[in-house]
Amino acid sequence: MSTGELRHLLLSKRVIVLCGAGGVGKTTTAAALGVAAARAGRKVLVLTIDPARRLAETMGLQESGAEPTPIPPERLFATGPAGPGRLDVWMLDPRAVFERMVFRLAPSPDAARAIVDHRLYRFLSELVAGVQEYAAAEALDAFLSERHYELILLDTPPSRHALDFLDAPGRLARFLDDRVVSLFAAERHARGGRLWHGAQAVVDRVLSGVFGARFTHELRGFIGAFGGLFAGMRLHTKRLRQRLASPDAAFLLVTSPESTSLHEAAWFRETLEARGLPFAGYVLNRSWAHDDVLTVPEALLEHTRGDRHAESAVKALSRLAATEQARAASHLSLLRRLAEHLPPGALAVAAPDTGAELEEFSGLVRLGDALAAG
């Protein structure tokens, strides 16, 4: 249960993926870990899905920014001397991610521009823009390929489908399969012989009859240009899976002490192990599993000098302390249970309940320090 082990993850991994149920503080945890890693000297990117407004304001995030937002060094190192580390944060913009993908996979900048300038591209990008999983997968693969960052923290969507981002590019490529594209392409393909050519002719007549010959010609040109990207999409789906199954990656499960969150965390662990992905451990968020709780205040009674109001106040403090101590004991017991039967190298650490501290960036610094201390 050493936080030092979590610090080791931050200093040694290339990508850390955070999973968990909605509302457990996963985005805040990702941001705090990113702050800690950057302050420890690494070049860090936090990719997040729709952070809470309060957290976005704390980190200075732009809504729908086309590029990651750098955290100013004077803010990151406000409590001490500036170091070599750097922190960028990006709230995933699926449309921007999709356009990056086109330019990365197209055979030339001119070919990419021909796609993104096409009016049908706007329709397709709007369809993809609703798929957070695809945006997460594409952005993560692109940034890993660029090697601009030493560590990337990915905050996954808050649902049981969070790990679907591993399959999303492949699903899109299969949906627009080469065989389907060839039915709409401008050129007659040799494969399939006369039957395939006949199918193309039927598609051509149907489209022309419904939409007109001009739109049909436009559609064929766009799909023909877009079809060249599918091989690259399938390739980077395989590459991303390999990267996330490698020793350079780690999956952290964020949970709160509530039973529903714990149940989701257990399900995620089983899913990670079934997929052969590196489970790194648990972060018990919003936790009282720490020792700095209120001490028993009965010792104050000797100073009340028989004052009934003072005695009443001490008794109220005693009840508060007893409640706090019981909660801390319960959470410590829960943390020990999470630590049982972990695979070698995995961890279970507690993140304190920060409450209103996150109104300021310094709250993220303190949370990151608490998680990565050691």
mmCIF file with all atom_site columns, C-alpha atoms in Angstrom, residues 131-308:
data_model
loop_
_atom_site.group_PDB
_atom_site.id
_atom_site.type_symbol
_atom_site.label_atom_id
_atom_site.label_alt_id
_atom_site.label_comp_id
_atom_site.label_asym_id
_atom_site.label_entity_id
_atom_site.label_seq_id
_atom_site.pdbx_PDB_ins_code
_atom_site.Cartn_x
_atom_site.Cartn_y
_atom_site.Cartn_z
_atom_site.occupancy
_atom_site.B_iso_or_equiv
_atom_site.pdbx_formal_charge
_atom_site.auth_seq_id
_atom_site.auth_comp_id
_atom_site.auth_asym_id
_atom_site.auth_atom_id
_atom_site.pdbx_PDB_model_num
ATOM 1   C CA . VAL A 1 131 ? -18.004 8.569   -30.069 1.00 0.00 ? 131 VAL A CA 1
ATOM 2   C CA . GLN A 1 132 ? -15.784 9.437   -27.109 1.00 0.00 ? 132 GLN A CA 1
ATOM 3   C CA . GLU A 1 133 ? -14.164 6.020   -27.186 1.00 0.00 ? 133 GLU A CA 1
ATOM 4   C CA . TYR A 1 134 ? -12.904 6.548   -30.722 1.00 0.00 ? 134 TYR A CA 1
ATOM 5   C CA . ALA A 1 135 ? -11.510 9.978   -29.857 1.00 0.00 ? 135 ALA A CA 1
ATOM 6   C CA . ALA A 1 136 ? -9.693  8.566   -26.823 1.00 0.00 ? 136 ALA A CA 1
ATOM 7   C CA . ALA A 1 137 ? -8.103  5.743   -28.809 1.00 0.00 ? 137 ALA A CA 1
ATOM 8   C CA . GLU A 1 138 ? -7.045  7.901   -31.742 1.00 0.00 ? 138 GLU A CA 1
ATOM 9   C CA . ALA A 1 139 ? -5.634  10.692  -29.576 1.00 0.00 ? 139 ALA A CA 1
ATOM 10  C CA . LEU A 1 140 ? -3.708  8.284   -27.353 1.00 0.00 ? 140 LEU A CA 1
ATOM 11  C CA . ASP A 1 141 ? -2.207  6.412   -30.310 1.00 0.00 ? 141 ASP A CA 1
ATOM 12  C CA . ALA A 1 142 ? -1.227  9.652   -32.049 1.00 0.00 ? 142 ALA A CA 1
ATOM 13  C CA . PHE A 1 143 ? 0.498   11.146  -29.023 1.00 0.00 ? 143 PHE A CA 1
ATOM 14  C CA . LEU A 1 144 ? 2.320   7.896   -28.274 1.00 0.00 ? 144 LEU A CA 1
ATOM 15  C CA . SER A 1 145 ? 3.570   7.801   -31.864 1.00 0.00 ? 145 SER A CA 1
ATOM 16  C CA . GLU A 1 146 ? 4.795   11.392  -31.723 1.00 0.00 ? 146 GLU A CA 1
ATOM 17  C CA . ARG A 1 147 ? 6.776   10.673  -28.516 1.00 0.00 ? 147 ARG A CA 1
ATOM 18  C CA . HIS A 1 148 ? 6.503   14.334  -27.543 1.00 0.00 ? 148 HIS A CA 1
ATOM 19  C CA . TYR A 1 149 ? 5.462   13.384  -24.010 1.00 0.00 ? 149 TYR A CA 1
ATOM 20  C CA . GLU A 1 150 ? 7.230   11.075  -21.564 1.00 0.00 ? 150 GLU A CA 1
ATOM 21  C CA . LEU A 1 151 ? 3.984   10.186  -19.764 1.00 0.00 ? 151 LEU A CA 1
ATOM 22  C CA . ILE A 1 152 ? 0.361   10.267  -20.912 1.00 0.00 ? 152 ILE A CA 1
ATOM 23  C CA . LEU A 1 153 ? -2.503  9.892   -18.441 1.00 0.00 ? 153 LEU A CA 1
ATOM 24  C CA . LEU A 1 154 ? -5.831  8.955   -20.041 1.00 0.00 ? 154 LEU A CA 1
ATOM 25  C CA . ASP A 1 155 ? -9.050  9.609   -18.162 1.00 0.00 ? 155 ASP A CA 1
ATOM 26  C CA . THR A 1 156 ? -11.540 7.157   -19.705 1.00 0.00 ? 156 THR A CA 1
ATOM 27  C CA . PRO A 1 157 ? -15.298 7.716   -20.104 1.00 0.00 ? 157 PRO A CA 1
ATOM 28  C CA . PRO A 1 158 ? -17.273 7.059   -16.897 1.00 0.00 ? 158 PRO A CA 1
ATOM 29  C CA . SER A 1 159 ? -19.005 3.813   -17.765 1.00 0.00 ? 159 SER A CA 1
ATOM 30  C CA . ARG A 1 160 ? -18.547 0.070   -18.127 1.00 0.00 ? 160 ARG A CA 1
ATOM 31  C CA . HIS A 1 161 ? -17.830 0.752   -21.787 1.00 0.00 ? 161 HIS A CA 1
ATOM 32  C CA . ALA A 1 162 ? -14.670 2.699   -20.916 1.00 0.00 ? 162 ALA A CA 1
ATOM 33  C CA . LEU A 1 163 ? -12.423 -0.028  -22.312 1.00 0.00 ? 163 LEU A CA 1
ATOM 34  C CA . ASP A 1 164 ? -14.289 0.017   -25.618 1.00 0.00 ? 164 ASP A CA 1
ATOM 35  C CA . PHE A 1 165 ? -11.820 2.665   -26.752 1.00 0.00 ? 165 PHE A CA 1
ATOM 36  C CA . LEU A 1 166 ? -9.436  -0.227  -27.445 1.00 0.00 ? 166 LEU A CA 1
ATOM 37  C CA . ASP A 1 167 ? -11.812 -1.554  -30.103 1.00 0.00 ? 167 ASP A CA 1
ATOM 38  C CA . ALA A 1 168 ? -13.318 1.695   -31.429 1.00 0.00 ? 168 ALA A CA 1
ATOM 39  C CA . PRO A 1 169 ? -10.953 2.330   -34.393 1.00 0.00 ? 169 PRO A CA 1
ATOM 40  C CA . GLY A 1 170 ? -11.354 -1.269  -35.528 1.00 0.00 ? 170 GLY A CA 1
ATOM 41  C CA . ARG A 1 171 ? -15.134 -1.021  -35.302 1.00 0.00 ? 171 ARG A CA 1
ATOM 42  C CA . LEU A 1 172 ? -15.128 2.098   -37.461 1.00 0.00 ? 172 LEU A CA 1
ATOM 43  C CA . ALA A 1 173 ? -12.845 0.476   -40.014 1.00 0.00 ? 173 ALA A CA 1
ATOM 44  C CA . ARG A 1 174 ? -15.052 -2.622  -40.122 1.00 0.00 ? 174 ARG A CA 1
ATOM 45  C CA . PHE A 1 175 ? -18.169 -0.484  -40.444 1.00 0.00 ? 175 PHE A CA 1
ATOM 46  C CA . LEU A 1 176 ? -16.652 1.165   -43.508 1.00 0.00 ? 176 LEU A CA 1
ATOM 47  C CA . ASP A 1 177 ? -15.046 -2.036  -44.715 1.00 0.00 ? 177 ASP A CA 1
ATOM 48  C CA . ASP A 1 178 ? -13.014 -2.037  -47.930 1.00 0.00 ? 178 ASP A CA 1
ATOM 49  C CA . ARG A 1 179 ? -15.512 -4.392  -49.546 1.00 0.00 ? 179 ARG A CA 1
ATOM 50  C CA . VAL A 1 180 ? -18.345 -1.993  -48.787 1.00 0.00 ? 180 VAL A CA 1
ATOM 51  C CA . VAL A 1 181 ? -16.314 1.006   -49.916 1.00 0.00 ? 181 VAL A CA 1
ATOM 52  C CA . SER A 1 182 ? -15.547 -0.690  -53.216 1.00 0.00 ? 182 SER A CA 1
ATOM 53  C CA . LEU A 1 183 ? -19.269 -0.788  -54.000 1.00 0.00 ? 183 LEU A CA 1
ATOM 54  C CA . PHE A 1 184 ? -19.322 3.023   -53.836 1.00 0.00 ? 184 PHE A CA 1
ATOM 55  C CA . ALA A 1 185 ? -15.887 3.788   -55.259 1.00 0.00 ? 185 ALA A CA 1
ATOM 56  C CA . ALA A 1 186 ? -15.549 5.674   -58.521 1.00 0.00 ? 186 ALA A CA 1
ATOM 57  C CA . GLU A 1 187 ? -13.538 2.949   -60.234 1.00 0.00 ? 187 GLU A CA 1
ATOM 58  C CA . ARG A 1 188 ? -14.761 -0.490  -61.175 1.00 0.00 ? 188 ARG A CA 1
ATOM 59  C CA . HIS A 1 189 ? -12.781 -3.020  -59.159 1.00 0.00 ? 189 HIS A CA 1
ATOM 60  C CA . ALA A 1 190 ? -11.582 -6.180  -60.805 1.00 0.00 ? 190 ALA A CA 1
ATOM 61  C CA . ARG A 1 191 ? -12.158 -8.376  -57.782 1.00 0.00 ? 191 ARG A CA 1
ATOM 62  C CA . GLY A 1 192 ? -15.442 -10.171 -57.594 1.00 0.00 ? 192 GLY A CA 1
ATOM 63  C CA . GLY A 1 193 ? -15.780 -10.403 -61.359 1.00 0.00 ? 193 GLY A CA 1
ATOM 64  C CA . ARG A 1 194 ? -19.044 -9.792  -63.138 1.00 0.00 ? 194 ARG A CA 1
ATOM 65  C CA . LEU A 1 195 ? -21.148 -10.324 -60.001 1.00 0.00 ? 195 LEU A CA 1
ATOM 66  C CA . TRP A 1 196 ? -19.278 -7.593  -58.123 1.00 0.00 ? 196 TRP A CA 1
ATOM 67  C CA . HIS A 1 197 ? -19.488 -5.217  -61.081 1.00 0.00 ? 197 HIS A CA 1
ATOM 68  C CA . GLY A 1 198 ? -23.193 -5.915  -61.256 1.00 0.00 ? 198 GLY A CA 1
ATOM 69  C CA . ALA A 1 199 ? -23.582 -5.017  -57.583 1.00 0.00 ? 199 ALA A CA 1
ATOM 70  C CA . GLN A 1 200 ? -21.747 -1.751  -58.202 1.00 0.00 ? 200 GLN A CA 1
ATOM 71  C CA . ALA A 1 201 ? -24.062 -0.956  -61.073 1.00 0.00 ? 201 ALA A CA 1
ATOM 72  C CA . VAL A 1 202 ? -27.131 -1.573  -58.870 1.00 0.00 ? 202 VAL A CA 1
ATOM 73  C CA . VAL A 1 203 ? -25.760 0.707   -56.168 1.00 0.00 ? 203 VAL A CA 1
ATOM 74  C CA . ASP A 1 204 ? -25.053 3.356   -58.813 1.00 0.00 ? 204 ASP A CA 1
ATOM 75  C CA . ARG A 1 205 ? -28.612 3.208   -60.191 1.00 0.00 ? 205 ARG A CA 1
ATOM 76  C CA . VAL A 1 206 ? -30.187 3.338   -56.721 1.00 0.00 ? 206 VAL A CA 1
ATOM 77  C CA . LEU A 1 207 ? -28.072 6.278   -55.566 1.00 0.00 ? 207 LEU A CA 1
ATOM 78  C CA . SER A 1 208 ? -28.590 8.187   -58.807 1.00 0.00 ? 208 SER A CA 1
ATOM 79  C CA . GLY A 1 209 ? -32.331 7.554   -58.679 1.00 0.00 ? 209 GLY A CA 1
ATOM 80  C CA . VAL A 1 210 ? -32.646 8.747   -55.074 1.00 0.00 ? 210 VAL A CA 1
ATOM 81  C CA . PHE A 1 211 ? -30.040 11.517  -54.845 1.00 0.00 ? 211 PHE A CA 1
ATOM 82  C CA . GLY A 1 212 ? -29.302 12.408  -58.453 1.00 0.00 ? 212 GLY A CA 1
ATOM 83  C CA . ALA A 1 213 ? -26.258 11.785  -60.617 1.00 0.00 ? 213 ALA A CA 1
ATOM 84  C CA . ARG A 1 214 ? -24.321 14.826  -59.321 1.00 0.00 ? 214 ARG A CA 1
ATOM 85  C CA . PHE A 1 215 ? -24.537 13.835  -55.647 1.00 0.00 ? 215 PHE A CA 1
ATOM 86  C CA . THR A 1 216 ? -23.763 10.208  -56.522 1.00 0.00 ? 216 THR A CA 1
ATOM 87  C CA . HIS A 1 217 ? -20.600 11.282  -58.328 1.00 0.00 ? 217 HIS A CA 1
ATOM 88  C CA . GLU A 1 218 ? -19.634 13.471  -55.344 1.00 0.00 ? 218 GLU A CA 1
ATOM 89  C CA . LEU A 1 219 ? -20.255 10.624  -52.900 1.00 0.00 ? 219 LEU A CA 1
ATOM 90  C CA . ARG A 1 220 ? -18.166 8.201   -54.947 1.00 0.00 ? 220 ARG A CA 1
ATOM 91  C CA . GLY A 1 221 ? -15.271 10.653  -55.047 1.00 0.00 ? 221 GLY A CA 1
ATOM 92  C CA . PHE A 1 222 ? -15.335 11.220  -51.293 1.00 0.00 ? 222 PHE A CA 1
ATOM 93  C CA . ILE A 1 223 ? -15.590 7.547   -50.335 1.00 0.00 ? 223 ILE A CA 1
ATOM 94  C CA . GLY A 1 224 ? -12.867 6.675   -52.811 1.00 0.00 ? 224 GLY A CA 1
ATOM 95  C CA . ALA A 1 225 ? -10.544 9.206   -51.149 1.00 0.00 ? 225 ALA A CA 1
ATOM 96  C CA . PHE A 1 226 ? -11.505 8.148   -47.627 1.00 0.00 ? 226 PHE A CA 1
ATOM 97  C CA . GLY A 1 227 ? -11.173 4.443   -48.349 1.00 0.00 ? 227 GLY A CA 1
ATOM 98  C CA . GLY A 1 228 ? -7.385  4.725   -48.491 1.00 0.00 ? 228 GLY A CA 1
ATOM 99  C CA . LEU A 1 229 ? -7.269  5.428   -44.745 1.00 0.00 ? 229 LEU A CA 1
ATOM 100 C CA . PHE A 1 230 ? -8.763  2.134   -43.547 1.00 0.00 ? 230 PHE A CA 1
ATOM 101 C CA . ALA A 1 231 ? -5.601  0.068   -43.720 1.00 0.00 ? 231 ALA A CA 1
ATOM 102 C CA . GLY A 1 232 ? -3.897  2.614   -41.479 1.00 0.00 ? 232 GLY A CA 1
ATOM 103 C CA . MET A 1 233 ? -6.810  2.609   -39.040 1.00 0.00 ? 233 MET A CA 1
ATOM 104 C CA . ARG A 1 234 ? -6.651  -1.168  -38.679 1.00 0.00 ? 234 ARG A CA 1
ATOM 105 C CA . LEU A 1 235 ? -2.885  -1.008  -38.261 1.00 0.00 ? 235 LEU A CA 1
ATOM 106 C CA . HIS A 1 236 ? -2.942  1.511   -35.448 1.00 0.00 ? 236 HIS A CA 1
ATOM 107 C CA . THR A 1 237 ? -5.729  -0.415  -33.688 1.00 0.00 ? 237 THR A CA 1
ATOM 108 C CA . LYS A 1 238 ? -3.363  -3.376  -33.458 1.00 0.00 ? 238 LYS A CA 1
ATOM 109 C CA . ARG A 1 239 ? -0.440  -1.123  -32.503 1.00 0.00 ? 239 ARG A CA 1
ATOM 110 C CA . LEU A 1 240 ? -2.397  0.560   -29.681 1.00 0.00 ? 240 LEU A CA 1
ATOM 111 C CA . ARG A 1 241 ? -3.405  -2.799  -28.222 1.00 0.00 ? 241 ARG A CA 1
ATOM 112 C CA . GLN A 1 242 ? 0.236   -3.888  -28.213 1.00 0.00 ? 242 GLN A CA 1
ATOM 113 C CA . ARG A 1 243 ? 1.356   -0.682  -26.543 1.00 0.00 ? 243 ARG A CA 1
ATOM 114 C CA . LEU A 1 244 ? -1.249  -0.891  -23.808 1.00 0.00 ? 244 LEU A CA 1
ATOM 115 C CA . ALA A 1 245 ? -0.399  -4.521  -23.088 1.00 0.00 ? 245 ALA A CA 1
ATOM 116 C CA . SER A 1 246 ? 3.312   -3.734  -22.793 1.00 0.00 ? 246 SER A CA 1
ATOM 117 C CA . PRO A 1 247 ? 5.370   -3.036  -19.633 1.00 0.00 ? 247 PRO A CA 1
ATOM 118 C CA . ASP A 1 248 ? 5.299   0.665   -20.576 1.00 0.00 ? 248 ASP A CA 1
ATOM 119 C CA . ALA A 1 249 ? 1.581   0.853   -19.725 1.00 0.00 ? 249 ALA A CA 1
ATOM 120 C CA . ALA A 1 250 ? -0.444  0.602   -16.531 1.00 0.00 ? 250 ALA A CA 1
ATOM 121 C CA . PHE A 1 251 ? -4.173  0.611   -15.748 1.00 0.00 ? 251 PHE A CA 1
ATOM 122 C CA . LEU A 1 252 ? -5.253  2.144   -12.439 1.00 0.00 ? 252 LEU A CA 1
ATOM 123 C CA . LEU A 1 253 ? -8.756  1.563   -11.095 1.00 0.00 ? 253 LEU A CA 1
ATOM 124 C CA . VAL A 1 254 ? -10.215 4.529   -9.234  1.00 0.00 ? 254 VAL A CA 1
ATOM 125 C CA . THR A 1 255 ? -12.990 3.807   -6.752  1.00 0.00 ? 255 THR A CA 1
ATOM 126 C CA . SER A 1 256 ? -14.730 5.437   -3.828  1.00 0.00 ? 256 SER A CA 1
ATOM 127 C CA . PRO A 1 257 ? -15.696 3.649   -0.596  1.00 0.00 ? 257 PRO A CA 1
ATOM 128 C CA . GLU A 1 258 ? -19.307 3.203   -1.805  1.00 0.00 ? 258 GLU A CA 1
ATOM 129 C CA . SER A 1 259 ? -20.320 -0.383  -2.562  1.00 0.00 ? 259 SER A CA 1
ATOM 130 C CA . THR A 1 260 ? -21.471 0.331   -6.126  1.00 0.00 ? 260 THR A CA 1
ATOM 131 C CA . SER A 1 261 ? -18.114 1.897   -6.996  1.00 0.00 ? 261 SER A CA 1
ATOM 132 C CA . LEU A 1 262 ? -16.252 -1.019  -5.446  1.00 0.00 ? 262 LEU A CA 1
ATOM 133 C CA . HIS A 1 263 ? -18.357 -3.468  -7.443  1.00 0.00 ? 263 HIS A CA 1
ATOM 134 C CA . GLU A 1 264 ? -17.512 -1.604  -10.660 1.00 0.00 ? 264 GLU A CA 1
ATOM 135 C CA . ALA A 1 265 ? -13.814 -1.636  -9.767  1.00 0.00 ? 265 ALA A CA 1
ATOM 136 C CA . ALA A 1 266 ? -13.921 -5.412  -9.277  1.00 0.00 ? 266 ALA A CA 1
ATOM 137 C CA . TRP A 1 267 ? -15.593 -5.796  -12.673 1.00 0.00 ? 267 TRP A CA 1
ATOM 138 C CA . PHE A 1 268 ? -12.950 -3.617  -14.333 1.00 0.00 ? 268 PHE A CA 1
ATOM 139 C CA . ARG A 1 269 ? -10.180 -5.685  -12.776 1.00 0.00 ? 269 ARG A CA 1
ATOM 140 C CA . GLU A 1 270 ? -11.667 -8.907  -14.136 1.00 0.00 ? 270 GLU A CA 1
ATOM 141 C CA . THR A 1 271 ? -12.036 -7.300  -17.566 1.00 0.00 ? 271 THR A CA 1
ATOM 142 C CA . LEU A 1 272 ? -8.442  -6.053  -17.614 1.00 0.00 ? 272 LEU A CA 1
ATOM 143 C CA . GLU A 1 273 ? -7.111  -9.458  -16.654 1.00 0.00 ? 273 GLU A CA 1
ATOM 144 C CA . ALA A 1 274 ? -9.295  -11.158 -19.286 1.00 0.00 ? 274 ALA A CA 1
ATOM 145 C CA . ARG A 1 275 ? -7.892  -8.803  -21.953 1.00 0.00 ? 275 ARG A CA 1
ATOM 146 C CA . GLY A 1 276 ? -4.308  -9.340  -20.792 1.00 0.00 ? 276 GLY A CA 1
ATOM 147 C CA . LEU A 1 277 ? -3.857  -5.673  -19.857 1.00 0.00 ? 277 LEU A CA 1
ATOM 148 C CA . PRO A 1 278 ? -1.492  -4.601  -17.037 1.00 0.00 ? 278 PRO A CA 1
ATOM 149 C CA . PHE A 1 279 ? -3.561  -3.992  -13.906 1.00 0.00 ? 279 PHE A CA 1
ATOM 150 C CA . ALA A 1 280 ? -1.486  -1.694  -11.654 1.00 0.00 ? 280 ALA A CA 1
ATOM 151 C CA . GLY A 1 281 ? -3.802  -1.420  -8.655  1.00 0.00 ? 281 GLY A CA 1
ATOM 152 C CA . TYR A 1 282 ? -6.454  0.686   -6.934  1.00 0.00 ? 282 TYR A CA 1
ATOM 153 C CA . VAL A 1 283 ? -6.799  4.303   -5.878  1.00 0.00 ? 283 VAL A CA 1
ATOM 154 C CA . LEU A 1 284 ? -9.361  4.556   -3.078  1.00 0.00 ? 284 LEU A CA 1
ATOM 155 C CA . ASN A 1 285 ? -10.587 8.091   -3.623  1.00 0.00 ? 285 ASN A CA 1
ATOM 156 C CA . ARG A 1 286 ? -12.396 10.421  -1.218  1.00 0.00 ? 286 ARG A CA 1
ATOM 157 C CA . SER A 1 287 ? -11.020 8.322   1.567   1.00 0.00 ? 287 SER A CA 1
ATOM 158 C CA . TRP A 1 288 ? -10.559 8.766   5.305   1.00 0.00 ? 288 TRP A CA 1
ATOM 159 C CA . ALA A 1 289 ? -8.029  5.953   5.392   1.00 0.00 ? 289 ALA A CA 1
ATOM 160 C CA . HIS A 1 290 ? -5.406  8.059   7.128   1.00 0.00 ? 290 HIS A CA 1
ATOM 161 C CA . ASP A 1 291 ? -4.153  8.599   10.646  1.00 0.00 ? 291 ASP A CA 1
ATOM 162 C CA . ASP A 1 292 ? -4.572  12.347  11.101  1.00 0.00 ? 292 ASP A CA 1
ATOM 163 C CA . VAL A 1 293 ? -8.126  12.161  12.459  1.00 0.00 ? 293 VAL A CA 1
ATOM 164 C CA . LEU A 1 294 ? -9.363  14.079  15.455  1.00 0.00 ? 294 LEU A CA 1
ATOM 165 C CA . THR A 1 295 ? -7.906  12.885  18.718  1.00 0.00 ? 295 THR A CA 1
ATOM 166 C CA . VAL A 1 296 ? -10.272 12.026  21.541  1.00 0.00 ? 296 VAL A CA 1
ATOM 167 C CA . PRO A 1 297 ? -11.081 15.434  23.062  1.00 0.00 ? 297 PRO A CA 1
ATOM 168 C CA . GLU A 1 298 ? -12.142 14.255  26.557  1.00 0.00 ? 298 GLU A CA 1
ATOM 169 C CA . ALA A 1 299 ? -8.848  15.576  27.896  1.00 0.00 ? 299 ALA A CA 1
ATOM 170 C CA . LEU A 1 300 ? -10.271 19.056  27.398  1.00 0.00 ? 300 LEU A CA 1
ATOM 171 C CA . LEU A 1 301 ? -12.824 18.440  30.143  1.00 0.00 ? 301 LEU A CA 1
ATOM 172 C CA . GLU A 1 302 ? -10.314 19.291  32.886  1.00 0.00 ? 302 GLU A CA 1
ATOM 173 C CA . HIS A 1 303 ? -10.103 22.807  31.443  1.00 0.00 ? 303 HIS A CA 1
ATOM 174 C CA . THR A 1 304 ? -13.853 23.468  31.438  1.00 0.00 ? 304 THR A CA 1
ATOM 175 C CA . ARG A 1 305 ? -13.846 24.324  35.186  1.00 0.00 ? 305 ARG A CA 1
ATOM 176 C CA . GLY A 1 306 ? -17.423 23.130  35.558  1.00 0.00 ? 306 GLY A CA 1
ATOM 177 C CA . ASP A 1 307 ? -18.721 25.376  32.770  1.00 0.00 ? 307 ASP A CA 1
ATOM 178 C CA . ARG A 1 308 ? -21.765 23.533  31.421  1.00 0.00 ? 308 ARG A CA 1
#
